Short mmCIF file of C-alpha atoms in Angstrom, two decimals:
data_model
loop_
_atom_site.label_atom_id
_atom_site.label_comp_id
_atom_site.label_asym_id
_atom_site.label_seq_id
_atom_site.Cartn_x
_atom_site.Cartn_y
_atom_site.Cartn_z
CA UNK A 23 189.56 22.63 107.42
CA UNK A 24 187.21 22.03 110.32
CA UNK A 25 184.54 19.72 110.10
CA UNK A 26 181.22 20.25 110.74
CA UNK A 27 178.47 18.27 112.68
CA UNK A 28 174.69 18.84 113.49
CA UNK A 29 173.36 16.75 116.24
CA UNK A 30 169.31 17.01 117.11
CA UNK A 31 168.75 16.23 120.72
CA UNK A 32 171.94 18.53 121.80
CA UNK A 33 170.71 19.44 125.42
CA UNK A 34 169.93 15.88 125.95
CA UNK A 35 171.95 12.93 127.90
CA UNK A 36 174.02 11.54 124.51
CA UNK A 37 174.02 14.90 122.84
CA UNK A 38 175.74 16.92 125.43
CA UNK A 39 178.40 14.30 125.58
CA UNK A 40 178.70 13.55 121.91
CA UNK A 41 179.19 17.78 121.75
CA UNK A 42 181.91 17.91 124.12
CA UNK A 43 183.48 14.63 121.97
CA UNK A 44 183.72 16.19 118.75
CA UNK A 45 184.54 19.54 120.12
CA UNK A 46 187.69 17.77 121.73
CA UNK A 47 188.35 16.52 118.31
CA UNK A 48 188.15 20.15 116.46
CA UNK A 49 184.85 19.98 115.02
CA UNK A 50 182.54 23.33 114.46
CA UNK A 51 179.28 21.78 116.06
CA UNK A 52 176.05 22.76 115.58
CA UNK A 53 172.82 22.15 117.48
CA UNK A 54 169.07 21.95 116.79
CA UNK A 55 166.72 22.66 119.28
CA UNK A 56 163.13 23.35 119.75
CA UNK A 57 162.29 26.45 120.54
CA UNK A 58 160.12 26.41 124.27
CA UNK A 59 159.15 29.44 126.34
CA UNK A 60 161.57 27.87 129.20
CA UNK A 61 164.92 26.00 127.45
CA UNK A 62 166.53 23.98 129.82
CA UNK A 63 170.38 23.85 129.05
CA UNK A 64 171.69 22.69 131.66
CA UNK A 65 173.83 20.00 130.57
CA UNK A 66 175.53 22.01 127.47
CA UNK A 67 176.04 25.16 129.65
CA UNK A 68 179.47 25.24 130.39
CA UNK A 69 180.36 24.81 126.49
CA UNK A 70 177.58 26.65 125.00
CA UNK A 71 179.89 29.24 123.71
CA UNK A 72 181.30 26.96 121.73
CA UNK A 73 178.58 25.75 120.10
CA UNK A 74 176.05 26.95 117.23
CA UNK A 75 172.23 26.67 118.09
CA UNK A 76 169.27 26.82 115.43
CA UNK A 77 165.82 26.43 116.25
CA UNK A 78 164.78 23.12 114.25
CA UNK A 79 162.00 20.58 114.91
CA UNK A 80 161.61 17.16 113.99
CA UNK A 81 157.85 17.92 113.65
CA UNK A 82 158.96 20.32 111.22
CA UNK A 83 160.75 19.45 108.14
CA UNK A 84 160.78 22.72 107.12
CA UNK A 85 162.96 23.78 110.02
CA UNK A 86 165.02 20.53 109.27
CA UNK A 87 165.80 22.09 105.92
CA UNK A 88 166.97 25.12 107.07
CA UNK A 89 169.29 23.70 109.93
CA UNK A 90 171.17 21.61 107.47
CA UNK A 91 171.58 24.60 105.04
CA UNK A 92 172.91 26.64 108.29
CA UNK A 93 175.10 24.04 109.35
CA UNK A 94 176.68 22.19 106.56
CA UNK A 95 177.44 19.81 108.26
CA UNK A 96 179.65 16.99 107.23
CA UNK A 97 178.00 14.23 109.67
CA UNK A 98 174.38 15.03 111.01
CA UNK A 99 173.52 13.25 114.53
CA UNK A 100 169.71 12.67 115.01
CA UNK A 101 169.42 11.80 118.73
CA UNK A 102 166.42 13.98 119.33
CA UNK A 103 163.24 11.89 120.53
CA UNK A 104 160.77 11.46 122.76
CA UNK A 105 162.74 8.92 124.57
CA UNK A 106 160.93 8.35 128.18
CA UNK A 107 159.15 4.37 127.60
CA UNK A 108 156.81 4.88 130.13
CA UNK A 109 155.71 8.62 128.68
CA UNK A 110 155.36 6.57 125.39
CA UNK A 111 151.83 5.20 126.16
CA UNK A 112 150.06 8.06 127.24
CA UNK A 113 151.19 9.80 124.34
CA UNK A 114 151.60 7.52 121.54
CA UNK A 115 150.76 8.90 118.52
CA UNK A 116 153.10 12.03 119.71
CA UNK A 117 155.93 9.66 120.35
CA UNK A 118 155.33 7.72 116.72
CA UNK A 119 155.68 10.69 115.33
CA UNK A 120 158.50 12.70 116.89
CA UNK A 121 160.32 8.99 117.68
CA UNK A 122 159.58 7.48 114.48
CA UNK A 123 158.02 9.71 111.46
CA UNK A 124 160.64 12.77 112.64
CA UNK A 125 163.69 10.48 111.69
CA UNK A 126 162.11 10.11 107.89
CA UNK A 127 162.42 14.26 108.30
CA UNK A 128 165.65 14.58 109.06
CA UNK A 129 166.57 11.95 106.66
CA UNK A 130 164.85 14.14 103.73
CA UNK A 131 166.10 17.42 105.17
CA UNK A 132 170.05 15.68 104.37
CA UNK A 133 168.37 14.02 101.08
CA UNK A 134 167.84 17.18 100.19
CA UNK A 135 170.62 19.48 100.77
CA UNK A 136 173.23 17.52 100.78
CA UNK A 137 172.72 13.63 100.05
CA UNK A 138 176.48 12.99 100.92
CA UNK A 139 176.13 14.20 104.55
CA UNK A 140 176.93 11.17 106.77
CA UNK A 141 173.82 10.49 108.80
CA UNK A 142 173.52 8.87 112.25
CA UNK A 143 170.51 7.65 113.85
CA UNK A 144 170.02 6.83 117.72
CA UNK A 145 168.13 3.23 117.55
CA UNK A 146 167.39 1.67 121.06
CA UNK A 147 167.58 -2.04 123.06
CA UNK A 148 163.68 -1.46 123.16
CA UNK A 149 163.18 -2.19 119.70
CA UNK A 150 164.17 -5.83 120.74
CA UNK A 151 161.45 -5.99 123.62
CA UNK A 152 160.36 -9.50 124.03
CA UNK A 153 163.60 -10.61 122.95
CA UNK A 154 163.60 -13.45 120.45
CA UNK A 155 167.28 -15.00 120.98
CA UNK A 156 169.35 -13.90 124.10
CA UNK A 157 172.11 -12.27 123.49
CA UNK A 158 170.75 -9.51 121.52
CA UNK A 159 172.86 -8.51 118.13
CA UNK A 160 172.18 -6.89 114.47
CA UNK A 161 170.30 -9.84 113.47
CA UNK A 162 168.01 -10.94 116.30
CA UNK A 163 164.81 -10.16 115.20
CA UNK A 164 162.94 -7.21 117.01
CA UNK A 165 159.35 -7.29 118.97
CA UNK A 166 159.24 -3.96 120.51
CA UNK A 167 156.82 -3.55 123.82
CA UNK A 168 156.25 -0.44 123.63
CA UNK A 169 154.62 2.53 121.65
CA UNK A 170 158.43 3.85 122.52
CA UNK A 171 159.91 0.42 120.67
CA UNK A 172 157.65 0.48 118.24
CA UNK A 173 158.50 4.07 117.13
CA UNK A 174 162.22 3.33 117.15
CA UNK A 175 161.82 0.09 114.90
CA UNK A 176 160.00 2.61 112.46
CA UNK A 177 163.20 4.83 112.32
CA UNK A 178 165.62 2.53 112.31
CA UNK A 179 164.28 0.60 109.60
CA UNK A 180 163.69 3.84 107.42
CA UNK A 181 167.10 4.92 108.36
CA UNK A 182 168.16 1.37 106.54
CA UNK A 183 165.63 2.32 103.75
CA UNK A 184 167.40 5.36 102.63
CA UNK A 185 170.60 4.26 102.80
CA UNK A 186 169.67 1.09 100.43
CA UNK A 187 167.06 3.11 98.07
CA UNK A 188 169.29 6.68 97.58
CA UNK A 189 173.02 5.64 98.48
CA UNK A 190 172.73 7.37 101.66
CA UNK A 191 175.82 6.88 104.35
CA UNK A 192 172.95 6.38 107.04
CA UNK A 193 173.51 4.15 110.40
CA UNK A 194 171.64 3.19 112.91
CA UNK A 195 173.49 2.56 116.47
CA UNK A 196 170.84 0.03 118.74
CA UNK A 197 172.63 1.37 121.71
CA UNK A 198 171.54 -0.31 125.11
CA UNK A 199 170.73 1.32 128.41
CA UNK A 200 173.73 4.13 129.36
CA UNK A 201 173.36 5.89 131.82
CA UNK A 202 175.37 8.85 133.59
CA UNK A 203 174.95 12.02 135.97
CA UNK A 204 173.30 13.97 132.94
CA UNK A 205 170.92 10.84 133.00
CA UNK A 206 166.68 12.42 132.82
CA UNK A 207 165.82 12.22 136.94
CA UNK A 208 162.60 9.95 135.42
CA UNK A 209 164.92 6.66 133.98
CA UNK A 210 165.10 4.36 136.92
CA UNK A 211 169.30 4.54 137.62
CA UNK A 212 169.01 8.30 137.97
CA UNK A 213 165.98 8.04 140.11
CA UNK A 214 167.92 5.34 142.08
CA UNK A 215 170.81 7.40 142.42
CA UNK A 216 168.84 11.11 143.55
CA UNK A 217 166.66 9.20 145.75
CA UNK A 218 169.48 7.86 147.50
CA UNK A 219 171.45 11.40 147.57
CA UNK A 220 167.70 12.71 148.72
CA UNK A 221 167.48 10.03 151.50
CA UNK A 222 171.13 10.72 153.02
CA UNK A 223 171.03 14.61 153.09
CA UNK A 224 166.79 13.45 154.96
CA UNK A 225 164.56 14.93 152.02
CA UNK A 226 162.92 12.07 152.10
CA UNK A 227 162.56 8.86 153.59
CA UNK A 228 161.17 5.76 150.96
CA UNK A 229 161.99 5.53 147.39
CA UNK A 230 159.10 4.07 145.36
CA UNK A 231 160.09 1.71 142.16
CA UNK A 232 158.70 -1.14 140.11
CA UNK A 233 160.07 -4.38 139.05
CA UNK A 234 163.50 -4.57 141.17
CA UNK A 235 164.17 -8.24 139.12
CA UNK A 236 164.17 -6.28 135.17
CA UNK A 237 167.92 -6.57 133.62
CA UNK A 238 169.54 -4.43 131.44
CA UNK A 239 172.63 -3.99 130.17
CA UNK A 240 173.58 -0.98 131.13
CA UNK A 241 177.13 1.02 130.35
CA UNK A 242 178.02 4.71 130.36
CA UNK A 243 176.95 7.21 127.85
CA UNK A 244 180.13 8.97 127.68
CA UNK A 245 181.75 5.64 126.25
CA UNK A 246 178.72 5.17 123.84
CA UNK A 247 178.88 8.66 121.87
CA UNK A 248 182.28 7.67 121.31
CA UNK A 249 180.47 4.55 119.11
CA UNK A 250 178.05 6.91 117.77
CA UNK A 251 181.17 8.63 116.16
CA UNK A 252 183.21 5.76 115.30
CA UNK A 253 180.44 4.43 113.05
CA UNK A 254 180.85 7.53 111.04
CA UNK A 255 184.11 7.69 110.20
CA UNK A 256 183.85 4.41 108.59
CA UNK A 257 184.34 3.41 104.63
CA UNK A 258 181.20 1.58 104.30
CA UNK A 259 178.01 2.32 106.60
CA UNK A 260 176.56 -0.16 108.92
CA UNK A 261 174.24 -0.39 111.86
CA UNK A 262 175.89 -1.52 115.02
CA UNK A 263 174.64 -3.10 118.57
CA UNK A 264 176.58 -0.92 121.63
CA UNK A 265 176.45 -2.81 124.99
CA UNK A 266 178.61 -3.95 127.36
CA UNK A 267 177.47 -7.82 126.86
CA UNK A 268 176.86 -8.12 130.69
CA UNK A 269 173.44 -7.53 132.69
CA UNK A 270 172.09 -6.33 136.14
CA UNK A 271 169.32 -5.97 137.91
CA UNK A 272 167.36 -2.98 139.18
CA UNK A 273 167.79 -4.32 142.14
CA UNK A 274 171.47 -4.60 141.90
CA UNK A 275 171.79 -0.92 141.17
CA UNK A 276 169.67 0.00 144.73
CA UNK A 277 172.40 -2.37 146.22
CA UNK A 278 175.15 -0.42 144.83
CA UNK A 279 174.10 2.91 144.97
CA UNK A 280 172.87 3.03 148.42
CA UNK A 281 175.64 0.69 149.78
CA UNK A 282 177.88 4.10 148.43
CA UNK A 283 175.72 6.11 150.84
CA UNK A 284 176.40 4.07 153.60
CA UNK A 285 172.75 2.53 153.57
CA UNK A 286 171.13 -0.50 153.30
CA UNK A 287 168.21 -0.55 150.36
CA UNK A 288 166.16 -2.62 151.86
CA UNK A 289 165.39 -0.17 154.27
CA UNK A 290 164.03 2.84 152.00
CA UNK A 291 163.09 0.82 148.67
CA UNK A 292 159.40 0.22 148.26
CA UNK A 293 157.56 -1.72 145.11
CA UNK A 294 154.93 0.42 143.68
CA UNK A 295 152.87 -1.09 141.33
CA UNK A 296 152.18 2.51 139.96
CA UNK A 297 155.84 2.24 138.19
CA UNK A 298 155.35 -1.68 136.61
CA UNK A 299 155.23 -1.32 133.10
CA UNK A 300 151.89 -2.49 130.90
CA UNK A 301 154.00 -4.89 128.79
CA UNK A 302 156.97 -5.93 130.42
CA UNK A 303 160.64 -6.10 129.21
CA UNK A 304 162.28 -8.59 131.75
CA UNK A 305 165.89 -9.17 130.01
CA UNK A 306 167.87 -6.94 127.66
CA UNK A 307 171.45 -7.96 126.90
CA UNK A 308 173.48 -7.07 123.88
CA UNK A 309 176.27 -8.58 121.59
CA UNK A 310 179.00 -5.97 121.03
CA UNK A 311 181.21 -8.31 119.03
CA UNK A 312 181.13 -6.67 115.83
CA UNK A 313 181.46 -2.85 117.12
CA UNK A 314 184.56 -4.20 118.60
CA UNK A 315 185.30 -6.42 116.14
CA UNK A 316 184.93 -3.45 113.00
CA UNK A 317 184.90 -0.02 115.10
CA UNK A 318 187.62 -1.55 117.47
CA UNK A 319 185.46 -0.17 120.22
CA UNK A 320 184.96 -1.18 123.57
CA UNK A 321 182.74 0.18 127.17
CA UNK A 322 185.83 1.58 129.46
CA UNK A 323 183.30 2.02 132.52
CA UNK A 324 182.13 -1.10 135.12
CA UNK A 325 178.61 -1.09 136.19
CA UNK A 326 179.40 -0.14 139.85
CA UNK A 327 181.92 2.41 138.31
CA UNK A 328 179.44 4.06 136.53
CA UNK A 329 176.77 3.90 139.78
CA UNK A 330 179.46 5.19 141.92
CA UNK A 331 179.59 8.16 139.60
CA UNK A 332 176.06 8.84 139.72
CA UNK A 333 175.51 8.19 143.31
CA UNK A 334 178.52 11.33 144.33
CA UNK A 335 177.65 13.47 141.82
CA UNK A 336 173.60 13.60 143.09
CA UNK A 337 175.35 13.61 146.43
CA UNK A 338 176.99 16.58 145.75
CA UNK A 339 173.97 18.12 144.11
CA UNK A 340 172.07 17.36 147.15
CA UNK A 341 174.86 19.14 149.39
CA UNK A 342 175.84 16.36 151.38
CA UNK A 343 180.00 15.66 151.17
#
């Protein structure tokens, strides 16, 4: 028999690839999404007659309910947020609640239904902010910097709640920065890598960015889903760091995505102060040692692999071969 999945955030970065994942495997999937007068779904188009969509919010628990009674899912994905950092302080209390309050939702539509419905929830690098002990792993202390950090804290820790107060398989994955050519054109690699695509075919001539010295740890999302999964078909649930345990620069991404162009960085990149974040995070670096260690998983994809990727496929998009 086929099993079932129900993943929130569906038409998203993680969601589209986690979709095609378990599809691959034989899963029936199921997606929630909101309903909006113009859906954008792009990045599940070309398997969207595959899927199941139901019009759930995570505003709405309500809606929650009835998606997991339409479903049945076996394992329910909650990857739905409002996941842009910078977004997250001019709209705070929206992002505490849709980030944050909506994974306590979700958690109670499953509670509800079906309390032995393995739950997975998409925690974030942020929540670690001013980071307290370098690398980062499933102990370090968090101090989030952001209303977006601070929102994710809240749902991972609830997510740890449930699983300790009702018996609840529920996990948290603190995935760090992964990127790829689904990537939101507002995160800085994708705006890297369309601003250089933009530059080559001459849309435009200066790309505007903020702190060029932040590091991150950044790996490729279609590697990560397959942790988000992993942690799932465990015995005993557990939260889990995903990272690649190695760091870069923004400014080493504008080396290697307009070196791929054939251009020099230097001569289109300029600092805007505009994109500098209120509260800095200067250094996020993760400890994968126990996903590898318990989930025997690993990142497949190199840093400049994964900029390479992202650099022809905006290329392309920008219609310059």
């Amino acid at each position: 028999m086929k099993k079932r999945a129900l993943i929130t955030g569906i038409t998203g970065q993680d969601g589209s690839y986690l979709a095609e994942l378990l599809l691959e495997k034989g899963y029936k999937v199921f997606g929630a999404v909101r309903r909006l007068s113009t859906p954008n779904y792009s990045r599940i188009e070309h398997f969207r007659d595959q899927i199941t969509l139901i019009d759930a919010d995570l505003h709405d628990a309500m809606s929650l309910v009835h998606a997991v009674e339409t479903a049945e899912p076996d394992e329910f994905y909650n990857l739905a947020a409002q996941s842009f950092v910078a977004t997250s302080w001019q709209q705070a209390v929206l992002t505490g609640d849709y980030t944050g309050v909506g994974v306590t939702r979700a958690l109670d539509a499953v509670r509800t239904v079906n309390p032995r419905i393995k739950f997975y929830q998409a925690s974030s690098s942020e929540m670690f902010g001013k980071v307290q002990e370098v690398p980062q792993k499933e102990t370090t202390p968090f101090y989030p910097r952001s209303p977006y950090g601070v929102a994710k804290v809240y749902g991972h820790w609830i997510t740890v709640n449930y699983r300790e107060s009702f018996d609840m398989f529920a996990v948290s994955g603190i995935l760090f920065n992964h990127e790829s050519p689904r990537r939101g054109i507002e995160f800085v690699t994708r705006k890297i890598t369309d601003g250089v695509a933009q530059i080559k075919a001459g849309k435009m001539k200066k790309l505007h960015l903020g702190n060029l010295d932040a590091k991150r740890d950044w790996g490729y999302a279609k590697d990560y889903v397959e942790a988000m999964w992993l942690m799932l078909q465990q015995s005993v649930a557990d939260d889990y760091v995903i990272a690649t345990g190695k760091t870069n620069t923004v400014r080493e991404c504008c080396e290697i995505a307009f070196s791929r162009a054939g251009l020099n960085y230097e001569d289109h990149v300029v600092i805007d102060e505009r994109f500098v974040r209120p509260a800095e995070v200067d250094l996020l670096l993760g400890d994968p040692a126990k996903a590898k260690k318990h989930l025997g998983w690993a990142p497949k994809t190199s840093f400049e692999e994964l900029v390479h990727l992202m650099v022809d496929s905006d290329l392309k998009a920008h219609g310059v071969r």
